[in-house]
Amino acid sequence: MQKNQNRVFVVGNGMTKFYRPGKHGYEYTDLANIAMKRALNDSKVSFETEIESVYVGWVYGDSCAGQKAVYTCGMTGVPIINVNNNCSTGSTALYLAHNSIKGGENECVMALGFEKMFTGSLKTFFDDRVNPSMDIFMKNMELRGPIKGPYAPNLFGNAGREHMEKYGTKAEHFGKIAWKNHKHSVNNPYSQFRDEYTLEQIMGSTKIYEPLTKLQCCPTSDGAACAIVCSEAFMLKHGLQDQAVEIKSIGMKTDFRSTFDTNSSINLIGGDMSKKCAQMVYEKAGIKYEDIASKV
């Protein structure tokens, strides 16, 4: 059965610059439109005649925002599947687009992600019901001590401290990750912030939650990105070989019981889930996970 499945390729992509919420004049429809048009121009694919389905991801917005965004490129009647899966929303849209090609349902589809957030820290809105994404996480966090400030730094800070206890990791090791990321942003015109910092500046910035400082925490951000995904037959028919990038394997996992039952902050942020997903993806691609893991 595996041999009869289609090969999957990305033949075009486009994105916007990412902006600080409240500091730009774009609507989410504007951001999505820019990303879609750039991806379509890159792939030389026609939205009107060749895109058979669209998978759209966003978190902050009303129902059917995906339709509103896609309609700025055209209204052709194709299925528009909306995805809201928190931090994995964009990758979930790409996962669904990939699977529609892999299984032979479509020959060419679009995966789109956009976000227009609120200023300040992440917030929830439906306080009259159980929070579906954070309720069980918050309860597990409270077992490890009082929650201070934004919950995301609490989650990752706890995992960082556990890693330090288990493996002797130093706070400077985490600081070097931020140093590397900020250094990359200097050469990326789409980055929200493009300032370079020394390790000393990163470690000396305002402490958010031990061991994380302000310059180690992700900001909220507005922007959009789009990918055109197609089959091998479509890619060859349209002569897109020179720009096609094959998706050899893609996978997705949700929480295991061990995520919450092992009293591990590392597992609580997805350590075990990520490892098992990576093992599955490498296996599908015919690569031994152990060979890759030993080099990371």
mmCIF file of C-alpha atoms in Angstrom:
data_model
loop_
_atom_site.group_PDB
_atom_site.id
_atom_site.type_symbol
_atom_site.label_atom_id
_atom_site.label_comp_id
_atom_site.label_asym_id
_atom_site.label_seq_id
_atom_site.Cartn_x
_atom_site.Cartn_y
_atom_site.Cartn_z
ATOM 1 C CA MET A 1 0.000 0.000 0.000
ATOM 2 C CA GLN A 2 2.875 2.352 0.807
ATOM 3 C CA LYS A 3 4.234 2.016 -2.756
ATOM 4 C CA ASN A 4 0.942 3.198 -4.262
ATOM 5 C CA GLN A 5 0.866 6.440 -2.305
ATOM 6 C CA ASN A 6 1.793 9.674 -4.035
ATOM 7 C CA ARG A 7 5.001 11.585 -3.464
ATOM 8 C CA VAL A 8 4.344 15.073 -2.083
ATOM 9 C CA PHE A 9 6.144 18.296 -3.006
ATOM 10 C CA VAL A 10 6.114 21.925 -1.940
ATOM 11 C CA VAL A 11 6.445 23.961 -5.139
ATOM 12 C CA GLY A 12 5.832 27.477 -3.859
ATOM 13 C CA ASN A 13 5.808 29.467 -0.667
ATOM 14 C CA GLY A 14 5.245 33.010 0.487
ATOM 15 C CA MET A 15 5.052 34.925 3.728
ATOM 16 C CA THR A 16 4.728 38.399 5.170
ATOM 17 C CA LYS A 17 6.909 40.283 7.544
ATOM 18 C CA PHE A 18 5.845 39.562 11.120
ATOM 19 C CA TYR A 19 4.608 42.549 13.086
ATOM 20 C CA ARG A 20 4.122 43.520 16.676
ATOM 21 C CA PRO A 21 0.372 43.414 17.417
ATOM 22 C CA GLY A 22 -1.215 46.847 17.361
ATOM 23 C CA LYS A 23 1.788 48.399 15.603
ATOM 24 C CA HIS A 24 0.718 48.017 11.970
ATOM 25 C CA GLY A 25 -2.268 48.766 9.746
ATOM 26 C CA TYR A 26 -2.952 45.329 8.262
ATOM 27 C CA GLU A 27 -6.103 43.266 8.686
ATOM 28 C CA TYR A 28 -5.683 39.490 8.869
ATOM 29 C CA THR A 29 -7.192 39.322 5.390
ATOM 30 C CA ASP A 30 -4.448 41.628 4.108
ATOM 31 C CA LEU A 31 -1.702 39.512 5.656
ATOM 32 C CA ALA A 32 -3.206 36.294 4.288
ATOM 33 C CA ASN A 33 -3.642 37.803 0.829
ATOM 34 C CA ILE A 34 0.003 38.887 0.651
ATOM 35 C CA ALA A 35 1.238 35.430 1.678
ATOM 36 C CA MET A 36 -1.089 33.618 -0.741
ATOM 37 C CA LYS A 37 -0.183 35.799 -3.709
ATOM 38 C CA ARG A 38 3.518 35.414 -3.036
ATOM 39 C CA ALA A 39 3.163 31.630 -2.856
ATOM 40 C CA LEU A 40 1.074 31.496 -6.025
ATOM 41 C CA ASN A 41 3.541 33.722 -7.880
ATOM 42 C CA ASP A 42 6.436 31.606 -6.649
ATOM 43 C CA SER A 43 4.787 28.393 -7.870
ATOM 44 C CA LYS A 44 3.207 29.901 -11.007
ATOM 45 C CA VAL A 45 0.047 28.010 -10.021
ATOM 46 C CA SER A 46 -3.411 29.470 -10.717
ATOM 47 C CA PHE A 47 -5.723 29.735 -7.732
ATOM 48 C CA GLU A 48 -8.755 29.912 -10.003
ATOM 49 C CA THR A 49 -8.095 26.734 -11.988
ATOM 50 C CA GLU A 50 -5.572 24.546 -10.139
ATOM 51 C CA ILE A 51 -5.978 24.838 -6.344
ATOM 52 C CA GLU A 52 -8.367 22.039 -5.378
ATOM 53 C CA SER A 53 -8.544 22.534 -1.618
ATOM 54 C CA VAL A 54 -7.289 24.976 1.025
ATOM 55 C CA TYR A 55 -6.255 24.191 4.593
ATOM 56 C CA VAL A 56 -6.206 27.325 6.751
ATOM 57 C CA GLY A 57 -4.871 27.730 10.267
ATOM 58 C CA TRP A 58 -5.332 30.512 12.827
ATOM 59 C CA VAL A 59 -6.103 30.763 16.540
ATOM 60 C CA TYR A 60 -7.173 34.330 17.327
ATOM 61 C CA GLY A 61 -10.310 35.061 15.351
ATOM 62 C CA ASP A 62 -13.935 34.211 14.749
ATOM 63 C CA SER A 63 -15.295 31.139 13.007
ATOM 64 C CA CYS A 64 -14.778 30.927 9.239
ATOM 65 C CA ALA A 65 -12.008 33.532 9.185
ATOM 66 C CA GLY A 66 -10.294 31.118 6.795
ATOM 67 C CA GLN A 67 -13.034 31.624 4.227
ATOM 68 C CA LYS A 68 -12.851 35.400 4.597
ATOM 69 C CA ALA A 69 -9.084 35.332 4.066
ATOM 70 C CA VAL A 70 -9.091 32.929 1.106
ATOM 71 C CA TYR A 71 -11.885 34.804 -0.660
ATOM 72 C CA THR A 72 -9.441 37.679 -1.206
ATOM 73 C CA CYS A 73 -7.805 35.428 -3.798
ATOM 74 C CA GLY A 74 -11.020 34.142 -5.316
ATOM 75 C CA MET A 75 -14.258 32.268 -4.684
ATOM 76 C CA THR A 76 -14.062 29.034 -6.638
ATOM 77 C CA GLY A 77 -16.146 26.767 -4.415
ATOM 78 C CA VAL A 78 -13.213 24.596 -3.326
ATOM 79 C CA PRO A 79 -13.271 23.119 0.196
ATOM 80 C CA ILE A 80 -11.745 25.405 2.819
ATOM 81 C CA ILE A 81 -10.841 23.485 5.966
ATOM 82 C CA ASN A 82 -10.263 25.631 9.048
ATOM 83 C CA VAL A 83 -7.729 24.505 11.654
ATOM 84 C CA ASN A 84 -7.265 25.786 15.214
ATOM 85 C CA ASN A 85 -4.704 23.698 17.093
ATOM 86 C CA ASN A 86 -2.849 26.257 19.199
ATOM 87 C CA CYS A 87 0.926 26.252 18.646
ATOM 88 C CA SER A 88 0.705 23.410 16.111
ATOM 89 C CA THR A 89 -1.971 25.116 13.988
ATOM 90 C CA GLY A 90 0.247 25.895 10.980
ATOM 91 C CA SER A 91 1.919 22.498 10.960
ATOM 92 C CA THR A 92 -1.508 20.846 11.256
ATOM 93 C CA ALA A 93 -2.709 22.702 8.146
ATOM 94 C CA LEU A 94 0.396 21.536 6.265
ATOM 95 C CA TYR A 95 -0.091 17.986 7.622
ATOM 96 C CA LEU A 96 -3.648 17.884 6.227
ATOM 97 C CA ALA A 97 -2.541 19.360 2.902
ATOM 98 C CA HIS A 98 0.198 16.737 2.653
ATOM 99 C CA ASN A 99 -2.190 13.900 3.447
ATOM 100 C CA SER A 100 -4.689 15.006 0.803
ATOM 101 C CA ILE A 101 -1.953 14.719 -1.827
ATOM 102 C CA LYS A 102 -0.380 11.584 -0.384
ATOM 103 C CA GLY A 103 -3.685 9.742 -0.427
ATOM 104 C CA GLY A 104 -4.581 10.839 -3.956
ATOM 105 C CA GLU A 105 -7.574 12.988 -3.033
ATOM 106 C CA ASN A 106 -6.054 16.087 -4.653
ATOM 107 C CA GLU A 107 -3.278 17.033 -7.077
ATOM 108 C CA CYS A 108 -2.599 20.596 -5.869
ATOM 109 C CA VAL A 109 -3.662 22.294 -2.634
ATOM 110 C CA MET A 110 -2.800 25.295 -0.504
ATOM 111 C CA ALA A 111 -1.780 25.417 3.160
ATOM 112 C CA LEU A 112 -2.233 28.860 4.710
ATOM 113 C CA GLY A 113 -1.586 30.204 8.185
ATOM 114 C CA PHE A 114 -2.203 33.674 9.582
ATOM 115 C CA GLU A 115 -2.543 35.367 12.927
ATOM 116 C CA LYS A 116 -3.630 38.752 14.258
ATOM 117 C CA MET A 117 -3.152 38.758 18.014
ATOM 118 C CA PHE A 118 -3.829 41.084 20.908
ATOM 119 C CA THR A 119 -1.206 43.228 22.556
ATOM 120 C CA GLY A 120 0.398 41.878 25.710
ATOM 121 C CA SER A 121 0.582 38.300 26.931
ATOM 122 C CA LEU A 122 -1.554 35.434 25.679
ATOM 123 C CA LYS A 123 -5.080 35.458 27.019
ATOM 124 C CA THR A 124 -8.200 33.297 27.052
ATOM 125 C CA PHE A 125 -11.738 34.510 26.430
ATOM 126 C CA PHE A 126 -14.317 31.910 27.485
ATOM 127 C CA ASP A 127 -14.118 32.045 31.263
ATOM 128 C CA ASP A 128 -17.514 30.407 31.779
ATOM 129 C CA ARG A 129 -16.253 26.898 30.896
ATOM 130 C CA VAL A 130 -13.290 24.563 31.264
ATOM 131 C CA ASN A 131 -10.317 25.733 29.229
ATOM 132 C CA PRO A 132 -9.693 22.916 26.722
ATOM 133 C CA SER A 133 -5.993 23.532 26.146
ATOM 134 C CA MET A 134 -4.659 24.725 29.498
ATOM 135 C CA ASP A 135 -6.845 23.274 32.266
ATOM 136 C CA ILE A 136 -4.922 20.031 32.741
ATOM 137 C CA PHE A 137 -1.584 21.766 32.156
ATOM 138 C CA MET A 138 -2.276 24.407 34.803
ATOM 139 C CA LYS A 139 -3.253 21.782 37.356
ATOM 140 C CA ASN A 140 0.011 19.928 36.723
ATOM 141 C CA MET A 141 2.005 23.163 36.900
ATOM 142 C CA GLU A 142 0.473 24.025 40.267
ATOM 143 C CA LEU A 143 1.829 20.736 41.656
ATOM 144 C CA ARG A 144 5.326 22.041 40.921
ATOM 145 C CA GLY A 145 4.853 25.376 42.687
ATOM 146 C CA PRO A 146 2.930 28.635 42.427
ATOM 147 C CA ILE A 147 2.339 30.040 38.931
ATOM 148 C CA LYS A 148 3.996 33.422 38.484
ATOM 149 C CA GLY A 149 3.326 35.663 35.513
ATOM 150 C CA PRO A 150 2.558 34.415 31.975
ATOM 151 C CA TYR A 151 1.885 30.676 31.890
ATOM 152 C CA ALA A 152 4.060 29.861 28.846
ATOM 153 C CA PRO A 153 7.319 30.922 30.559
ATOM 154 C CA ASN A 154 6.161 28.931 33.600
ATOM 155 C CA LEU A 155 5.775 25.794 31.499
ATOM 156 C CA PHE A 156 9.088 26.112 29.711
ATOM 157 C CA GLY A 157 10.959 27.494 32.698
ATOM 158 C CA ASN A 158 9.959 24.470 34.781
ATOM 159 C CA ALA A 159 11.115 22.175 31.978
ATOM 160 C CA GLY A 160 14.393 24.076 31.779
ATOM 161 C CA ARG A 161 15.038 23.662 35.490
ATOM 162 C CA GLU A 162 14.276 19.957 35.277
ATOM 163 C CA HIS A 163 16.741 19.654 32.388
ATOM 164 C CA MET A 164 19.367 21.453 34.493
ATOM 165 C CA GLU A 165 18.794 19.066 37.393
ATOM 166 C CA LYS A 166 18.903 15.927 35.245
ATOM 167 C CA TYR A 167 21.683 16.748 32.812
ATOM 168 C CA GLY A 168 23.734 19.528 34.381
ATOM 169 C CA THR A 169 22.604 22.099 31.840
ATOM 170 C CA LYS A 170 23.521 25.684 32.706
ATOM 171 C CA ALA A 171 21.347 28.778 32.304
ATOM 172 C CA GLU A 172 23.919 30.032 29.804
ATOM 173 C CA HIS A 173 23.124 27.094 27.500
ATOM 174 C CA PHE A 174 19.533 28.312 27.178
ATOM 175 C CA GLY A 175 20.811 31.857 26.780
ATOM 176 C CA LYS A 176 22.958 30.790 23.832
ATOM 177 C CA ILE A 177 19.859 29.519 22.026
ATOM 178 C CA ALA A 178 18.329 32.995 22.253
ATOM 179 C CA TRP A 179 21.657 34.563 21.226
ATOM 180 C CA LYS A 180 21.722 32.359 18.119
ATOM 181 C CA ASN A 181 18.097 33.138 17.229
ATOM 182 C CA HIS A 182 18.516 36.904 17.613
ATOM 183 C CA LYS A 183 21.675 36.727 15.505
ATOM 184 C CA HIS A 184 19.756 34.990 12.711
ATOM 185 C CA SER A 185 16.997 37.615 12.823
ATOM 186 C CA VAL A 186 19.413 40.365 11.800
ATOM 187 C CA ASN A 187 19.563 38.901 8.283
ATOM 188 C CA ASN A 188 15.868 38.036 8.030
ATOM 189 C CA PRO A 189 13.787 40.936 6.668
ATOM 190 C CA TYR A 190 10.595 39.168 7.768
ATOM 191 C CA SER A 191 11.555 39.032 11.460
ATOM 192 C CA GLN A 192 9.560 41.151 13.881
ATOM 193 C CA PHE A 193 12.694 42.156 15.787
ATOM 194 C CA ARG A 194 16.067 42.415 14.042
ATOM 195 C CA ASP A 195 18.347 43.511 16.854
ATOM 196 C CA GLU A 196 21.439 41.525 17.761
ATOM 197 C CA TYR A 197 22.293 40.997 21.430
ATOM 198 C CA THR A 198 25.322 39.696 23.244
ATOM 199 C CA LEU A 199 24.976 36.701 25.549
ATOM 200 C CA GLU A 200 25.563 39.051 28.471
ATOM 201 C CA GLN A 201 22.675 41.281 27.381
ATOM 202 C CA ILE A 202 20.368 38.288 27.043
ATOM 203 C CA MET A 203 21.296 36.859 30.425
ATOM 204 C CA GLY A 204 21.065 40.296 32.042
ATOM 205 C CA SER A 205 17.649 41.257 30.681
ATOM 206 C CA THR A 206 14.562 41.250 32.889
ATOM 207 C CA LYS A 207 13.948 37.873 34.495
ATOM 208 C CA ILE A 208 10.517 36.523 33.509
ATOM 209 C CA TYR A 209 10.583 33.092 35.113
ATOM 210 C CA GLU A 210 13.719 31.261 36.206
ATOM 211 C CA PRO A 211 15.837 30.573 34.188
ATOM 212 C CA LEU A 212 14.184 32.552 31.348
ATOM 213 C CA THR A 213 14.780 36.234 30.721
ATOM 214 C CA LYS A 214 12.751 38.622 28.561
ATOM 215 C CA LEU A 215 15.114 38.210 25.593
ATOM 216 C CA GLN A 216 14.609 34.426 25.736
ATOM 217 C CA CYS A 217 10.803 34.564 25.533
ATOM 218 C CA CYS A 218 8.778 34.642 22.316
ATOM 219 C CA PRO A 219 6.771 37.797 21.601
ATOM 220 C CA THR A 220 3.233 37.767 20.280
ATOM 221 C CA SER A 221 3.227 38.445 16.554
ATOM 222 C CA ASP A 222 1.015 39.128 13.531
ATOM 223 C CA GLY A 223 1.758 37.687 10.103
ATOM 224 C CA ALA A 224 0.960 35.015 7.532
ATOM 225 C CA ALA A 225 2.630 32.254 5.533
ATOM 226 C CA CYS A 226 1.467 30.031 2.685
ATOM 227 C CA ALA A 227 2.670 26.911 0.875
ATOM 228 C CA ILE A 228 1.545 25.308 -2.391
ATOM 229 C CA VAL A 229 1.619 21.510 -2.109
ATOM 230 C CA CYS A 230 1.224 19.111 -5.024
ATOM 231 C CA SER A 231 1.734 15.597 -6.332
ATOM 232 C CA GLU A 232 4.688 14.427 -8.382
ATOM 233 C CA ALA A 233 2.528 14.194 -11.488
ATOM 234 C CA PHE A 234 1.390 17.812 -11.088
ATOM 235 C CA MET A 235 4.942 18.974 -10.460
ATOM 236 C CA LEU A 236 6.245 17.259 -13.608
ATOM 237 C CA LYS A 237 3.334 18.421 -15.749
ATOM 238 C CA HIS A 238 4.018 22.059 -14.832
ATOM 239 C CA GLY A 239 7.813 21.814 -15.061
ATOM 240 C CA LEU A 240 8.411 22.745 -11.418
ATOM 241 C CA GLN A 241 11.237 20.270 -10.781
ATOM 242 C CA ASP A 242 13.886 22.915 -10.158
ATOM 243 C CA GLN A 243 11.982 24.477 -7.263
ATOM 244 C CA ALA A 244 10.182 21.462 -5.825
ATOM 245 C CA VAL A 245 11.024 20.330 -2.287
ATOM 246 C CA GLU A 246 9.769 16.858 -1.397
ATOM 247 C CA ILE A 247 8.114 16.170 1.947
ATOM 248 C CA LYS A 248 9.601 12.753 2.577
ATOM 249 C CA SER A 249 7.662 12.256 5.779
ATOM 250 C CA ILE A 250 5.401 14.189 8.109
ATOM 251 C CA GLY A 251 3.729 13.138 11.328
ATOM 252 C CA MET A 252 1.556 14.303 14.163
ATOM 253 C CA LYS A 253 0.966 13.151 17.742
ATOM 254 C CA THR A 254 -1.141 14.354 20.640
ATOM 255 C CA ASP A 255 -0.497 13.872 24.354
ATOM 256 C CA PHE A 256 0.238 10.499 25.893
ATOM 257 C CA ARG A 257 -0.764 9.588 29.412
ATOM 258 C CA SER A 258 2.920 9.960 30.325
ATOM 259 C CA THR A 259 2.621 13.662 29.470
ATOM 260 C CA PHE A 260 0.724 14.200 32.718
ATOM 261 C CA ASP A 261 1.386 11.121 34.869
ATOM 262 C CA THR A 262 5.207 11.117 35.074
ATOM 263 C CA ASN A 263 5.599 14.281 37.188
ATOM 264 C CA SER A 264 7.933 15.589 34.503
ATOM 265 C CA SER A 265 7.946 19.213 33.400
ATOM 266 C CA ILE A 266 9.822 18.153 30.262
ATOM 267 C CA ASN A 267 7.050 15.740 29.340
ATOM 268 C CA LEU A 268 4.443 18.361 30.205
ATOM 269 C CA ILE A 269 5.714 20.597 27.386
ATOM 270 C CA GLY A 270 5.753 17.633 25.000
ATOM 271 C CA GLY A 271 9.126 15.965 25.473
ATOM 272 C CA ASP A 272 7.886 12.382 25.207
ATOM 273 C CA MET A 273 5.316 13.269 22.552
ATOM 274 C CA SER A 274 7.929 14.997 20.373
ATOM 275 C CA LYS A 275 10.354 12.088 20.634
ATOM 276 C CA LYS A 276 7.724 9.515 19.659
ATOM 277 C CA CYS A 277 6.533 11.676 16.775
ATOM 278 C CA ALA A 278 10.104 12.086 15.514
ATOM 279 C CA GLN A 279 10.641 8.335 15.689
ATOM 280 C CA MET A 280 7.504 7.764 13.614
ATOM 281 C CA VAL A 281 8.487 10.388 11.015
ATOM 282 C CA TYR A 282 11.991 8.965 10.583
ATOM 283 C CA GLU A 283 10.602 5.434 10.296
ATOM 284 C CA LYS A 284 8.213 6.544 7.527
ATOM 285 C CA ALA A 285 11.129 8.177 5.713
ATOM 286 C CA GLY A 286 13.251 5.025 6.017
ATOM 287 C CA ILE A 287 15.761 6.661 8.376
ATOM 288 C CA LYS A 288 16.915 5.163 11.661
ATOM 289 C CA TYR A 289 15.990 7.511 14.487
ATOM 290 C CA GLU A 290 19.012 6.411 16.489
ATOM 291 C CA ASP A 291 21.345 7.535 13.697
ATOM 292 C CA ILE A 292 19.874 11.033 13.747
ATOM 293 C CA ALA A 293 19.448 11.332 17.517
ATOM 294 C CA SER A 294 23.137 10.495 18.090
ATOM 295 C CA LYS A 295 24.117 13.537 16.007
ATOM 296 C CA VAL A 296 21.784 16.081 17.597
#
